[in-house]
Amino acid sequence: MKIAVIGGDGTGPEVIAEALKALTSVCALHDIELNYDELNYNGTRYINEGKLLTDDECQGLKEYDAVLLGAIGHTDVKPGILEKDILLKMRFDLDQYINLRPIKLYENVDSPLKNVKPEDIDYLVVRENTGGLYTGEGSFSEKNTENEVAVQKMIYTRHQVERCIRFAFEQAVKRNQDKAWKGLSSKEKEEGFIGKVTLCGKTNVLTYVYDLWERVFHEVGKEYPKIKRDYVHVDAVCIYMVDNPARFDVIVTGNMFGDIITDLAAITQGGLGVAPGGNLNPEGVSMFEPIGGTAPDFTGKNEINPVAAIGAAQMLLDHLGYKDAAIALDLAIRDVVLKMQSQAAAKMGYSTTEIGDLVVESLQRHHRAS
Ligand code: IPM
Ligand code: MN
């Protein structure tokens, strides 16, 4: 298998180095051969050569089995340029239509929520990743005058909505097929339900786009009689994520709401240092990344938390079908998190590289024991 590795900017390369350390170790133990090509599609190259991600480079990524990405963004580049023409270009041009963000509270990780236990925070957010407000369609009229009007369009095709919602229902089946989701009432279990998908929308205001989402949600959902359908407005989703996160199994939503609620979700699971995500094209090439960004204040200090990046590598293994290796790496992450003082950068009790070493040690220890 061939993996494209894009460290990116800021702390991206540092955390990706630890992810590669973990991948190399787990692959050696499980007889998996992965080959890596490191690619410098990043802000520094843009500053030096004026080059963003070209069409050829982006299409070239289709030659790989997966992409592992650190973070894109540079303090010397105006916000919006690198994001749009590197990160979002990759997501769009490779049609990575699902942004999958698992929200899990690991043992020993501090959540800012009171009295939550790991079993209370364990859900998946399925964020649509190619449409909505992110299409960049819009306009200014009478710019810089008193009468200026700015328009940014939220655009969804039925096709985009349907494939995303179907993916969410498939995930709900997959997560719960061995054991029904614990959040179901006894009545729901008796009725034969095994899991739940919550549509996070705003049908009371966005009466076109989320009307489409809601109709498609029920149409597609009917094909999954064992999955309970649940609709919640996005503002109320935010309340529940804080007040009663155990009510969620799988959440499906559009691009903009998904962006916002996954940052909130990430903080409830201990912050961006632990939160990985996958940009998936189930029929093509997928990209895995820690969702935290470039953390310029910590760049080059060996203080940033690499757990999210190692988690992204774990998702990559799982996606490529290396289930045993993915399970082993997940166990090692949990093991190391137990030893860490905090998930916040500079407060971990270890350096970035030490965390990577601990993950490797744990992988080797468990492998010998098994
Ligand atoms: C994310 C990020 C990106 C997004 C930015 C950097 C364009 O916030 O991956 O959630 O909005 O999708
Ligand atoms: Mn975001």
Coordinates of N, CA and C and ligand atoms in Angstrom, one line a residue, residues 72 83 87-88 91 99 101 127 129 134 255 259 262-263 289 291, ligand 1:
I72 N -2.8 22.3 7.8 CA -2.5 23.3 6.8 C -2.8 24.7 7.4
E83 N -6.3 27.1 3.2 CA -7.4 26.3 3.6 C -8.2 25.9 2.3
L87 N -6.4 22.3 1.5 CA -7.2 21.3 2.3 C -8.6 21.1 1.6
L88 N -9.3 22.2 1.4 CA -10.6 22.0 0.9 C -10.6 21.5 -0.6
R91 N -10.3 17.8 -0.4 CA -11.6 17.2 0.0 C -12.6 17.2 -1.2
N99 N -16.9 13.4 6.2 CA -15.9 13.8 7.2 C -16.4 13.1 8.5
R101 N -15.9 11.9 12.2 CA -15.2 12.3 13.4 C -15.8 11.6 14.6
R127 N -20.1 14.2 9.1 CA -20.3 15.5 8.6 C -20.2 15.4 7.1
N129 N -19.1 16.6 3.5 CA -17.8 17.3 3.4 C -17.6 17.9 2.0
Y134 N -19.8 25.4 2.0 CA -18.4 25.3 1.7 C -18.2 25.3 0.2
N255 N -22.3 20.3 6.2 CA -20.9 20.7 6.3 C -20.6 21.8 7.4
D259 N -18.9 21.2 11.0 CA -17.6 21.9 11.4 C -17.7 22.4 12.8
T262 N -18.4 19.6 15.7 CA -17.2 18.7 16.0 C -16.1 19.4 16.8
D263 N -16.0 20.7 16.7 CA -15.1 21.4 17.6 C -15.6 21.4 19.1
E289 N -6.6 13.0 9.2 CA -5.9 14.1 9.8 C -6.3 14.3 11.3
I291 N -7.7 16.9 13.9 CA -8.6 18.0 13.5 C -8.1 19.3 14.1
Ligands
IPM1 C1 -11.8 21.5 9.9 C2 -11.3 22.9 9.7 C3 -11.5 23.3 8.2 C4 -13.0 23.3 7.9 C5 -10.9 24.7 7.9 C6 -9.4 24.7 8.2 C7 -11.1 25.0 6.4 O1 -11.9 23.8 10.6 O2 -11.3 20.6 9.3 O3 -12.8 21.4 10.6 O4 -13.7 24.3 8.1 O5 -13.5 22.3 7.5

